Structures are given as C-alpha cells and as structure tokens.
PDB file of C-alpha atoms in Angstrom:
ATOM      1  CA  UNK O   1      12.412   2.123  21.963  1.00  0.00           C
ATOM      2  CA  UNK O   2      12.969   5.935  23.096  1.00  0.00           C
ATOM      3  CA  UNK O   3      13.143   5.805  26.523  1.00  0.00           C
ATOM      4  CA  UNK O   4      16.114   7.673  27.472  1.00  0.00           C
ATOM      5  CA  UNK O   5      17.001   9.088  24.033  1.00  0.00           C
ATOM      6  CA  UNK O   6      19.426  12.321  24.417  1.00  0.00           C
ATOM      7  CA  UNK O   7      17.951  14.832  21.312  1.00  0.00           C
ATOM      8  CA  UNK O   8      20.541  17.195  19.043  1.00  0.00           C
ATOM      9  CA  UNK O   9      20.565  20.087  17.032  1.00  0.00           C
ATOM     10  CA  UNK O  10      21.744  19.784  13.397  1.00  0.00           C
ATOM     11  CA  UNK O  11      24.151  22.591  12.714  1.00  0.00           C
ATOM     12  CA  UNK O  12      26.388  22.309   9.337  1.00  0.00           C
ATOM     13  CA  UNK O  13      25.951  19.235   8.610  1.00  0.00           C
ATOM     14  CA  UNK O  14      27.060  18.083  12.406  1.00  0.00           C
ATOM     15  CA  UNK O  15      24.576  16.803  15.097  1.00  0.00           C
ATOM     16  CA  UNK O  16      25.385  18.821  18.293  1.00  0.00           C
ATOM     17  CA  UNK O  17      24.101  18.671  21.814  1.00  0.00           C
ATOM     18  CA  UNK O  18      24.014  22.678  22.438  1.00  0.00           C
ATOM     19  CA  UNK O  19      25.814  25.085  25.306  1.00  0.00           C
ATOM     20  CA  UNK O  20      22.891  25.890  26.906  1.00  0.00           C
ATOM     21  CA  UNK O  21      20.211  23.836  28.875  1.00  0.00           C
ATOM     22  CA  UNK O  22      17.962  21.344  28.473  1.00  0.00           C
ATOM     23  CA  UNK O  23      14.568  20.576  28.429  1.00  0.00           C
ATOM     24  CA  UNK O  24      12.507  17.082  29.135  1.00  0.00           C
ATOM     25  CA  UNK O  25       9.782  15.562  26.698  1.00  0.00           C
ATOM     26  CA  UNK O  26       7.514  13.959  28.914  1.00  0.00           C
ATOM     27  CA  UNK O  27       5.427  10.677  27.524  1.00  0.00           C
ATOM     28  CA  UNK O  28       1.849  11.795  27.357  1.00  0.00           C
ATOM     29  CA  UNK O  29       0.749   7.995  28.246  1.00  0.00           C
ATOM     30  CA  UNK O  30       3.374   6.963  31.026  1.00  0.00           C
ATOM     31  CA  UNK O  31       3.639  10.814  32.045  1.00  0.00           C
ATOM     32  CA  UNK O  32       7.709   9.518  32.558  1.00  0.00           C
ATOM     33  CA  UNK O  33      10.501  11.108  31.313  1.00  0.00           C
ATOM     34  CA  UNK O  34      11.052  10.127  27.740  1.00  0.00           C
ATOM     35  CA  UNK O  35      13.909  12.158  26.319  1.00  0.00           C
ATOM     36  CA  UNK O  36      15.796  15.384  26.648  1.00  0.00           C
ATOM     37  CA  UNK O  37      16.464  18.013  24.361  1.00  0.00           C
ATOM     38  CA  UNK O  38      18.491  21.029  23.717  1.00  0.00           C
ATOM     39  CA  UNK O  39      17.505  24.460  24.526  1.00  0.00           C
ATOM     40  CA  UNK O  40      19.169  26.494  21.585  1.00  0.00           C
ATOM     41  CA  UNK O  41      20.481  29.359  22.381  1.00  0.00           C
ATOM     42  CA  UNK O  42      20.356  32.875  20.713  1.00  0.00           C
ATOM     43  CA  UNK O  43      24.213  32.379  19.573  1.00  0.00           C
ATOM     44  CA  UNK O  44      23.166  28.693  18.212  1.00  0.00           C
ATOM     45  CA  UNK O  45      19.608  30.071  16.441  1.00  0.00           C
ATOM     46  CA  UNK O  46      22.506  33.002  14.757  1.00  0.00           C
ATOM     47  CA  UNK O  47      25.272  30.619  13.722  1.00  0.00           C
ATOM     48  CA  UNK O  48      22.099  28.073  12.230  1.00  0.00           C
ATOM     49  CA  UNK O  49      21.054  30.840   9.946  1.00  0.00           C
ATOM     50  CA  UNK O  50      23.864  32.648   8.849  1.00  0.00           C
ATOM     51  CA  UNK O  51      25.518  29.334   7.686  1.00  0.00           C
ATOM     52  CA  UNK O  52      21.771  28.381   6.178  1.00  0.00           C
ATOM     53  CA  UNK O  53      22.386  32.045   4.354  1.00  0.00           C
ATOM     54  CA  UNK O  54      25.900  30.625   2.926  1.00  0.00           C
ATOM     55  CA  UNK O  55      24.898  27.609   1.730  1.00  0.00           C
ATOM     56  CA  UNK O  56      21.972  29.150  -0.413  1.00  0.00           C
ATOM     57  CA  UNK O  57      24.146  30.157  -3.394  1.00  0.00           C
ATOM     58  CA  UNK O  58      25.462  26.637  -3.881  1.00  0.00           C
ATOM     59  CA  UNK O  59      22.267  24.764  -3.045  1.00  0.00           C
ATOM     60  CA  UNK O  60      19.911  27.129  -5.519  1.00  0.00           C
ATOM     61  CA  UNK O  61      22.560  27.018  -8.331  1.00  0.00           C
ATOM     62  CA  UNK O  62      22.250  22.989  -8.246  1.00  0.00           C
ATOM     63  CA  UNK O  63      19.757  21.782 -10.566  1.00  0.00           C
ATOM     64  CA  UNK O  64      15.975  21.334  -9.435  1.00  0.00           C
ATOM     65  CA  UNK O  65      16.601  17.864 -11.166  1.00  0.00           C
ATOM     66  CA  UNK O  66      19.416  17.172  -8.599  1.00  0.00           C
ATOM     67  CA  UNK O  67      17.427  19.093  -5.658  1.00  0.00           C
ATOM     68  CA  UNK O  68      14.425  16.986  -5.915  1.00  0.00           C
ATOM     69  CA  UNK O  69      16.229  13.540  -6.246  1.00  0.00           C
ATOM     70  CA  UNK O  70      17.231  13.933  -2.476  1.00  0.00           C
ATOM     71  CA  UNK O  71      13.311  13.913  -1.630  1.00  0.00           C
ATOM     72  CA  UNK O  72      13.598  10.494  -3.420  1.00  0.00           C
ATOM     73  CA  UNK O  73      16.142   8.876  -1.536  1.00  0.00           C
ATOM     74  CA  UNK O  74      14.387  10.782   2.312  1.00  0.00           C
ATOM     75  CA  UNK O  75      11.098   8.643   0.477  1.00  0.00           C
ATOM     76  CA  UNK O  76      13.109   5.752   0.279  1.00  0.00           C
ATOM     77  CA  UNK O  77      14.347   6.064   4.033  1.00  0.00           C
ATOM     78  CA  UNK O  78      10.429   6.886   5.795  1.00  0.00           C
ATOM     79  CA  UNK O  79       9.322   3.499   3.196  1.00  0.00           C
ATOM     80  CA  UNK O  80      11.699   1.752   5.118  1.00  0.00           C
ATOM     81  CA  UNK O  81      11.435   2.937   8.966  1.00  0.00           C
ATOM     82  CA  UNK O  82       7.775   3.582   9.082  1.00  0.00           C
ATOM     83  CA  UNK O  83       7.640   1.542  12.008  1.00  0.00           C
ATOM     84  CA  UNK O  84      10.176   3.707  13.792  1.00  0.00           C
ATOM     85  CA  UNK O  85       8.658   7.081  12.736  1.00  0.00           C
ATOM     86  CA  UNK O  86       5.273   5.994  13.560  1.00  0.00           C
ATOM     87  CA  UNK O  87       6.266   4.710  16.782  1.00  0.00           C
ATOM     88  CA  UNK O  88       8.174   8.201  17.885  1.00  0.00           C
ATOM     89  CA  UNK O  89       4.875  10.052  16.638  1.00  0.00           C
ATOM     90  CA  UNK O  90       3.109   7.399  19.303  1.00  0.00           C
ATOM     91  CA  UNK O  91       4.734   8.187  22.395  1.00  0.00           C
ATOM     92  CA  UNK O  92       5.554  12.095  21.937  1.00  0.00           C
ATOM     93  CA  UNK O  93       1.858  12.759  20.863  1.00  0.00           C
ATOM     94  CA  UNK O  94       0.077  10.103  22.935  1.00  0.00           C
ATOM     95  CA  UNK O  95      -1.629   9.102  19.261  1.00  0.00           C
ATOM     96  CA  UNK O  96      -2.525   5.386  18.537  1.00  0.00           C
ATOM     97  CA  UNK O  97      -0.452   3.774  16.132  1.00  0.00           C
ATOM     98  CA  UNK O  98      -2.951   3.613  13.518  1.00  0.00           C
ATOM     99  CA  UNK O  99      -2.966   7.463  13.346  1.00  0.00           C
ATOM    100  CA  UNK O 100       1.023   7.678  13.674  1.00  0.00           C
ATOM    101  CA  UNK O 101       1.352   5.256  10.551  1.00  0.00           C
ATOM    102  CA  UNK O 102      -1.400   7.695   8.552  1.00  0.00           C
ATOM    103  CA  UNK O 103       0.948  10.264   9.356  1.00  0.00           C
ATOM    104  CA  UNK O 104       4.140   8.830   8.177  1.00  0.00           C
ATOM    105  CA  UNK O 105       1.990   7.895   4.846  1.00  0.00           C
ATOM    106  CA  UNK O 106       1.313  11.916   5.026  1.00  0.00           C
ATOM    107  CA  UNK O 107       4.840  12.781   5.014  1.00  0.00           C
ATOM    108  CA  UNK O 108       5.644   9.806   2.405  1.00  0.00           C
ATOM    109  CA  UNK O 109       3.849  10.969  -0.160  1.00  0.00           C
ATOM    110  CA  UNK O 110       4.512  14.863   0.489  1.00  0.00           C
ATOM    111  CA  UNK O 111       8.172  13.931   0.004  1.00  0.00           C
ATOM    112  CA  UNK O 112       7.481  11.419  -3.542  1.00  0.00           C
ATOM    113  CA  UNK O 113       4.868  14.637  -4.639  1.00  0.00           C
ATOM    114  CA  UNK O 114       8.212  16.763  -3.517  1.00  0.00           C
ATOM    115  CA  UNK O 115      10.119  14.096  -5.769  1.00  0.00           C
ATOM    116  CA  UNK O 116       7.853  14.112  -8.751  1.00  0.00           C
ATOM    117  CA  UNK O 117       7.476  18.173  -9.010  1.00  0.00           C
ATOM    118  CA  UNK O 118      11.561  18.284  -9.436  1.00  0.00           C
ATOM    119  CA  UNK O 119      10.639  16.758 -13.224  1.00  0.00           C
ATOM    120  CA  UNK O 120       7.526  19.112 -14.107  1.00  0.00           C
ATOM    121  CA  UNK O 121       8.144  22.295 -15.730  1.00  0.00           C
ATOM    122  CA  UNK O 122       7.839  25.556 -13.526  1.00  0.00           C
ATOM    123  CA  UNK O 123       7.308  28.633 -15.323  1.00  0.00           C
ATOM    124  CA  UNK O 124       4.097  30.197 -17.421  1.00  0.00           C
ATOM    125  CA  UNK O 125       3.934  32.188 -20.993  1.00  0.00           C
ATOM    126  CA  UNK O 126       1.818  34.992 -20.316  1.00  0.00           C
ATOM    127  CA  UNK O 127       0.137  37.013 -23.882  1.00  0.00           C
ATOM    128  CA  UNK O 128       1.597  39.954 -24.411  1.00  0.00           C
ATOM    129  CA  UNK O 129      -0.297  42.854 -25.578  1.00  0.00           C
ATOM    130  CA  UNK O 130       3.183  44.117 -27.622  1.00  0.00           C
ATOM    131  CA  UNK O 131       3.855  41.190 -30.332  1.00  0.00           C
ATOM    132  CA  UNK O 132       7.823  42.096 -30.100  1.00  0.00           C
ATOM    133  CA  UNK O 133       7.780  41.078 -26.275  1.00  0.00           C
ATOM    134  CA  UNK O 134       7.527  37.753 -24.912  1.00  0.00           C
ATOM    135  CA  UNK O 135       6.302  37.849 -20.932  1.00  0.00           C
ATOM    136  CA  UNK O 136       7.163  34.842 -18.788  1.00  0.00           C
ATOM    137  CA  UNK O 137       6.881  33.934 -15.211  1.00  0.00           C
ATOM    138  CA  UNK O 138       9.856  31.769 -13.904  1.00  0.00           C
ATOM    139  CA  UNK O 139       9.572  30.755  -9.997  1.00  0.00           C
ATOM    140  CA  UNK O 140      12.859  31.809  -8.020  1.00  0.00           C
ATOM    141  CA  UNK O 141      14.098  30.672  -4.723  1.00  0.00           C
ATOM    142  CA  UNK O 142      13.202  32.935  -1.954  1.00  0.00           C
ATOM    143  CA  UNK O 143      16.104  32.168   0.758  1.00  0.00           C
ATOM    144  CA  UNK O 144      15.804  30.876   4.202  1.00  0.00           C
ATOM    145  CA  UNK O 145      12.792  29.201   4.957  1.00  0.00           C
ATOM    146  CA  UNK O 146      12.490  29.137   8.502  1.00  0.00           C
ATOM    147  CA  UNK O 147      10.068  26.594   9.396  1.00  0.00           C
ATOM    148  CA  UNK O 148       8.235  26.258  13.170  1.00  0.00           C
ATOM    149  CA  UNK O 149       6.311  23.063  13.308  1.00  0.00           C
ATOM    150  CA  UNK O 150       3.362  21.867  15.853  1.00  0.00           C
ATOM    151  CA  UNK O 151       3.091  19.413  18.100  1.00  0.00           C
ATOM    152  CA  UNK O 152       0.264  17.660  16.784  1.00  0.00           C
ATOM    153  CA  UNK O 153       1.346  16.518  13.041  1.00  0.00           C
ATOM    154  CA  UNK O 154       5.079  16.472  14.359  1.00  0.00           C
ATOM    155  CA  UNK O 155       6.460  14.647  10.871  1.00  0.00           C
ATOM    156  CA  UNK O 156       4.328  15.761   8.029  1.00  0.00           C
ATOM    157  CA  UNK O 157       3.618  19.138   8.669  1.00  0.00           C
ATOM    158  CA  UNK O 158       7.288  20.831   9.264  1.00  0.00           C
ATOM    159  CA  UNK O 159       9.286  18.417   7.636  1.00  0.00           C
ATOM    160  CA  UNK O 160       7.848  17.258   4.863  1.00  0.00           C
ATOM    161  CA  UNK O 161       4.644  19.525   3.816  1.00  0.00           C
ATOM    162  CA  UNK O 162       6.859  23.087   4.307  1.00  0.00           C
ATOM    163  CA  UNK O 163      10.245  21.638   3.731  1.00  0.00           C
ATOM    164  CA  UNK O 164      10.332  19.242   0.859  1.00  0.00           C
ATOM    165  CA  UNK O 165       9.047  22.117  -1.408  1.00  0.00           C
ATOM    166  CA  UNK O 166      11.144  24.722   0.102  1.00  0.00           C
ATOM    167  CA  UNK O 167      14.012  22.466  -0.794  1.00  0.00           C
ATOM    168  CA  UNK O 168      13.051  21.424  -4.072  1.00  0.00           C
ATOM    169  CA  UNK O 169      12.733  24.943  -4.985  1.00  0.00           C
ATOM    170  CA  UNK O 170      15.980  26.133  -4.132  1.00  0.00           C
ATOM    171  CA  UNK O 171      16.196  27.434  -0.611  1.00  0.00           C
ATOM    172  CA  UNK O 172      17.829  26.554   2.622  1.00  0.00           C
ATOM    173  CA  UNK O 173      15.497  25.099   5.533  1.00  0.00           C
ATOM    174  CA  UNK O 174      16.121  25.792   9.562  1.00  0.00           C
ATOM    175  CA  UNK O 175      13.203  23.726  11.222  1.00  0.00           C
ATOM    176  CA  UNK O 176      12.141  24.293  15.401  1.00  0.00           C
ATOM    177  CA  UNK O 177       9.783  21.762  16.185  1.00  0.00           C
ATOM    178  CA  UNK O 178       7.406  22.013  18.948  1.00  0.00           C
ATOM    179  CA  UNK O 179       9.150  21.330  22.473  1.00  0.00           C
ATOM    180  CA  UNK O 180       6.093  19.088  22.868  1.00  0.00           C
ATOM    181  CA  UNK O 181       7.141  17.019  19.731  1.00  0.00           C
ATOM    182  CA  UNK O 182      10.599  16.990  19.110  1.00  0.00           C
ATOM    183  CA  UNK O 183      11.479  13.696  18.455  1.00  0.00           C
ATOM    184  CA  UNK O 184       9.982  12.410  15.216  1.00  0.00           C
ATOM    185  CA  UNK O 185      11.201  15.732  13.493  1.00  0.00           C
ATOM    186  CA  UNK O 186      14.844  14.871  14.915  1.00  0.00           C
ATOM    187  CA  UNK O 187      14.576  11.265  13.302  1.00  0.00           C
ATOM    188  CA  UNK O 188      13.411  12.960  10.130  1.00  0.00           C
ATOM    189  CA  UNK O 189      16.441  15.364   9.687  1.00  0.00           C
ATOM    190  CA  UNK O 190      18.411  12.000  10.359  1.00  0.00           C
ATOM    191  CA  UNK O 191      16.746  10.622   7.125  1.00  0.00           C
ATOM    192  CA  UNK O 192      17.819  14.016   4.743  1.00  0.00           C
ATOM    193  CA  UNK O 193      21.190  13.522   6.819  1.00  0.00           C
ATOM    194  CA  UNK O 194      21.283   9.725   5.513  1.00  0.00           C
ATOM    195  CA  UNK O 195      19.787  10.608   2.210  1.00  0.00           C
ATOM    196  CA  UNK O 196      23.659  12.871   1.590  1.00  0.00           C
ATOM    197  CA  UNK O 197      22.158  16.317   1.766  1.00  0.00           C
ATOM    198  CA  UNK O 198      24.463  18.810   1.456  1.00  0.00           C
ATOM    199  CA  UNK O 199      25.722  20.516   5.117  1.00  0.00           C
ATOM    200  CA  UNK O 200      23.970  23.839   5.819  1.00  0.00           C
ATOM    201  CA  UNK O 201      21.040  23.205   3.668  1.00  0.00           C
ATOM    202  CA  UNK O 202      18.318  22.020   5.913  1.00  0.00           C
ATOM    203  CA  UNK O 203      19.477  22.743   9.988  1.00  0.00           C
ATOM    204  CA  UNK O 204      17.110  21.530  13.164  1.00  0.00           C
ATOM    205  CA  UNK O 205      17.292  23.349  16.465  1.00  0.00           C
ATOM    206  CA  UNK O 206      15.478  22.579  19.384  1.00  0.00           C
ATOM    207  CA  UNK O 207      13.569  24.449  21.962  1.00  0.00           C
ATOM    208  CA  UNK O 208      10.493  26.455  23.034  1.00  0.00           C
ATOM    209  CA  UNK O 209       8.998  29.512  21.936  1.00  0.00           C
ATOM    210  CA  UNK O 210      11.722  32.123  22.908  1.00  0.00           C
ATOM    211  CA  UNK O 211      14.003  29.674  19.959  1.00  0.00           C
ATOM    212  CA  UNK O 212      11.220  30.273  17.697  1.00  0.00           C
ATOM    213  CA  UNK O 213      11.114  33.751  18.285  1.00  0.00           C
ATOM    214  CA  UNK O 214      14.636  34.314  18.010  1.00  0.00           C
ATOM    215  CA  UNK O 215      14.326  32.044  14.774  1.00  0.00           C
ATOM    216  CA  UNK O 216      11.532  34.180  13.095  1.00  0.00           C
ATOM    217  CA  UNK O 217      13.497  37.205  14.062  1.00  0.00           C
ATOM    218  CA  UNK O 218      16.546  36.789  12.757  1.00  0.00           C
ATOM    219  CA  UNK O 219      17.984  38.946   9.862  1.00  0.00           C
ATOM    220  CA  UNK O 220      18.976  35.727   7.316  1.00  0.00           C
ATOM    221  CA  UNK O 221      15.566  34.685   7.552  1.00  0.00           C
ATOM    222  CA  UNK O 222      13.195  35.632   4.639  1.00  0.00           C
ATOM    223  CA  UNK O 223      10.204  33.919   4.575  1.00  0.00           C
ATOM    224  CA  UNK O 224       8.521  31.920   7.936  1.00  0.00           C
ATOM    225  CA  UNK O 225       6.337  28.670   7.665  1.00  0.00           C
ATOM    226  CA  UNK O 226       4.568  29.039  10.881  1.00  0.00           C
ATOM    227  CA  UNK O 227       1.654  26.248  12.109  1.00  0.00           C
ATOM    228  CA  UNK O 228      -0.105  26.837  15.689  1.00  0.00           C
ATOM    229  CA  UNK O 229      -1.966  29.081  17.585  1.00  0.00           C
ATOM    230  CA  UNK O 230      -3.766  32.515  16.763  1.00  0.00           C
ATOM    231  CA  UNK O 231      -2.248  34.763  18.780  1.00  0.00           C
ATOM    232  CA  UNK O 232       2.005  33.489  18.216  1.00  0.00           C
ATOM    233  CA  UNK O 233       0.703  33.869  14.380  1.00  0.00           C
ATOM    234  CA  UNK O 234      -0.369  37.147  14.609  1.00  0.00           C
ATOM    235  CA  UNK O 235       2.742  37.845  16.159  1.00  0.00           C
ATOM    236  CA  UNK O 236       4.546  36.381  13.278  1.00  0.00           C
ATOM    237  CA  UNK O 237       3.078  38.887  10.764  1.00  0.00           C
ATOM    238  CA  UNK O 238       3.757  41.715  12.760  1.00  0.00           C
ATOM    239  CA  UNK O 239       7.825  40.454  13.082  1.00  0.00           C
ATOM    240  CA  UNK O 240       7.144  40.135   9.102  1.00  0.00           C
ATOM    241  CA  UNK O 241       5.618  43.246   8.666  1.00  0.00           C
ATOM    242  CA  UNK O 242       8.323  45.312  10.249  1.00  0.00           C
ATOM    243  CA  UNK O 243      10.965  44.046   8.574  1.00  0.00           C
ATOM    244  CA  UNK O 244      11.760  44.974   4.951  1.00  0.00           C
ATOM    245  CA  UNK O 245      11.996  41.214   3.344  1.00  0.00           C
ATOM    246  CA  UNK O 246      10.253  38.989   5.377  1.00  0.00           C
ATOM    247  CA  UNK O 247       6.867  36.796   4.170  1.00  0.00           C
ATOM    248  CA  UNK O 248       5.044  33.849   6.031  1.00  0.00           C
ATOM    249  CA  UNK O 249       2.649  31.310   5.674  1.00  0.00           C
ATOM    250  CA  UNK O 250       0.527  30.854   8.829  1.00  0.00           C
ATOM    251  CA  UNK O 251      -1.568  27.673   9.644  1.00  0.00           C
ATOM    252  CA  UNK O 252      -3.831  29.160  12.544  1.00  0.00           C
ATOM    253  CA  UNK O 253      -5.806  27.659  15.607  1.00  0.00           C
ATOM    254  CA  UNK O 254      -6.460  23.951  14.286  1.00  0.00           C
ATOM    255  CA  UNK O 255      -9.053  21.953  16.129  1.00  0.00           C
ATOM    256  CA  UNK O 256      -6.561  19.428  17.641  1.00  0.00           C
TER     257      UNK O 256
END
C-alpha cells in the first residue's frame, strides 16, 4: 500500500517536499526501501515556527468550543481509515496488525477525550482569606508546542496524546516525528488537514535529530513535548533551562 510513497512537510497549510535532501524509511520486515522523506532544513524548521508564532493570536482567540470540534471531525477521519493507519504503523514499526489497530484505538479515543474536554469547564475558585477578593485559576494557552515524537507509538503519542490537548487549549503545534516512523504521523496531519484546520496551526517537518534540535531550539518555541531516550531528554532541559521561556514535558527511556 506504501511502497514507494514520497513523504512532505506541512508548512502553512501547504504540503511541501523540502530544498534540502532526503532520507529513506526502510521496512523493518522486507528490510526494502519503503518511502522517502524530507530532510528539513534549518531555514524550513525557522519559517515552520515563526508562521506557527503568527497564527497563535487567531487560533487562541477562537473559542475552545470551536477548537475542540476539529478533534471531532480528525475522530471521525481515524474511525474511518483505521485500516490505513494501522497498516502504515505495520510496516514502519515492523508491529503486527493487532498491535497497530490498538494503537489507532489509542489515538481515537485521545482525540474524542480531546473532543469531549472542549465542553467541560476549565478554571477553579480558590477561598480567599480576604472576603472582598475572589481568587480564580483560569488555564491560558502557552504558545508553540513543539512536539518530537518516537518511533515506537508513531500515531498516538505525538499526534494525538501531546497535540490534541495542545490544540484544544489554544496553542499552535509543529510535530518532528522519528526518522524511523514518519509515515503514520504524515497520514495523521493529512486527517487535521481534511478535518479544515486552520493553515499555520498544527505544521509537520521531517527529519532526524539535528531537525529536532534545531526545532527545540528555536526562539518561537515555548514549551517542548519530547518522548525518547535519556540522554536527548536531558539535553532538552538543559536547551529549556537556558533559555528564558521555555518548559517541556519529557517521556524518558521506555522499555520498547
């Protein structure tokens, strides 16, 4: 079904092959070239975020109503191509189907849960010790999310269990998914594509580590959603901890 597919970034709302070079995806089973994907470069990872920066204002200022109701119609989309997604997850991982199709139900429900929260209230009266004051907390968007994603839950993890809250909360999304497991991300920034969500407000570029570096470094960037190894997370929270604005959310040294 994928043999010979030709990966994109998403940039703006436009699907682009990149100016720089590419890289191969190997099948684990076959060990055969599967597909080929861009290597973004640093001029691509810039122009990603600074027009993820501009379409904040507009995308935090819609209603969390409106926000969440594109998770419903992506929910609507993975309902009806789970054979598709579960299939990509299949031959980029080298998982049997069975697994691929739990995952897709992962990333289902993350997105109807994503849905669902849109509709609760957000916010908390705290007592106040003064009877003339009233304390509140209210939750505010934090920016761009930039999200780096694993190879070995490829769909649920970046997509759907850091992005569809990100999103529903008000802030703009670049996702890097492992150069091991491109492909069922791709298919899932196809579905918020389909689903009519606006340009700039969740962007995909591909590559390895250097892109993710470049990604995490990168002045629009406020808050990283980081899941892999130890030591590139420890890195993370030093990039974090030298900037001035920066926060991150590390998932470190799973099992698989």
């Amino acid at each position: 079904m994928f043999e010979g597919y030709k990966g994109s970034n998403f940039v703006n709302g436009v699907w682009c092959s990149g100016s720089g070079e590419s890289f191969s995806k190997i099948d684990p089973c076959t060990e055969r070239e599967m597909a080929t994907f861009p290597q973004s470069t640093e001029d691509e990872v810039k122009e990603a975020c600074d027009l993820a920066r501009q379409s904040f204002d507009g995308w935090k200022k819609l209603s969390r109503v409106n926000r969440a109701e594109y998770l419903f119609r992506v929910a609507k989309i993975l309902e009806r191509d789970l054979e598709k997604f579960a299939t990509a997850i299949s031959v980029e991982t080298g998982k049997n189907y069975n697994e691929s199709v739990a995952e897709v139900n992962e990333a289902l429900h993350m997105a109807q849960y994503a849905f669902g929260s849109g509709r609760t209230p957000q916010g908390e009266c705290v007592a106040s010790e003064i009877p003339e004051k009233d304390a509140y907390m209210l939750r505010k968007p934090k920016g761009v999310i930039a999200v780096i994603s694993p190879w070995n839950f490829p769909l649920a993890i970046g997509a759907f269990w850091c992005a569809a809250p990100a999103l529903v909360e008000g802030n703009t999304v670049v996702i890097k998914p492992s150069e091991d497991a491109p492909l069922s991300t791709e298919l899932a920034i196809k579905a918020y594509a389909e689903a009519g969500i606006p340009k700039g407000v969740i962007q995909l570029l591909h590559g390895d580590g250097q892109v993710g570096d470049m990604l995490a470094r990168n002045d629009e960037v406020d808050h990283i959603c980081f899941t892999g190894s130890a030591q590139v997370g420890q890195h993370i929270r030093r990039v974090c901890a030298d900037s001035w604005h920066k926060t991150c959310s590390c998932e470190l040294g799973s099992k698989s």
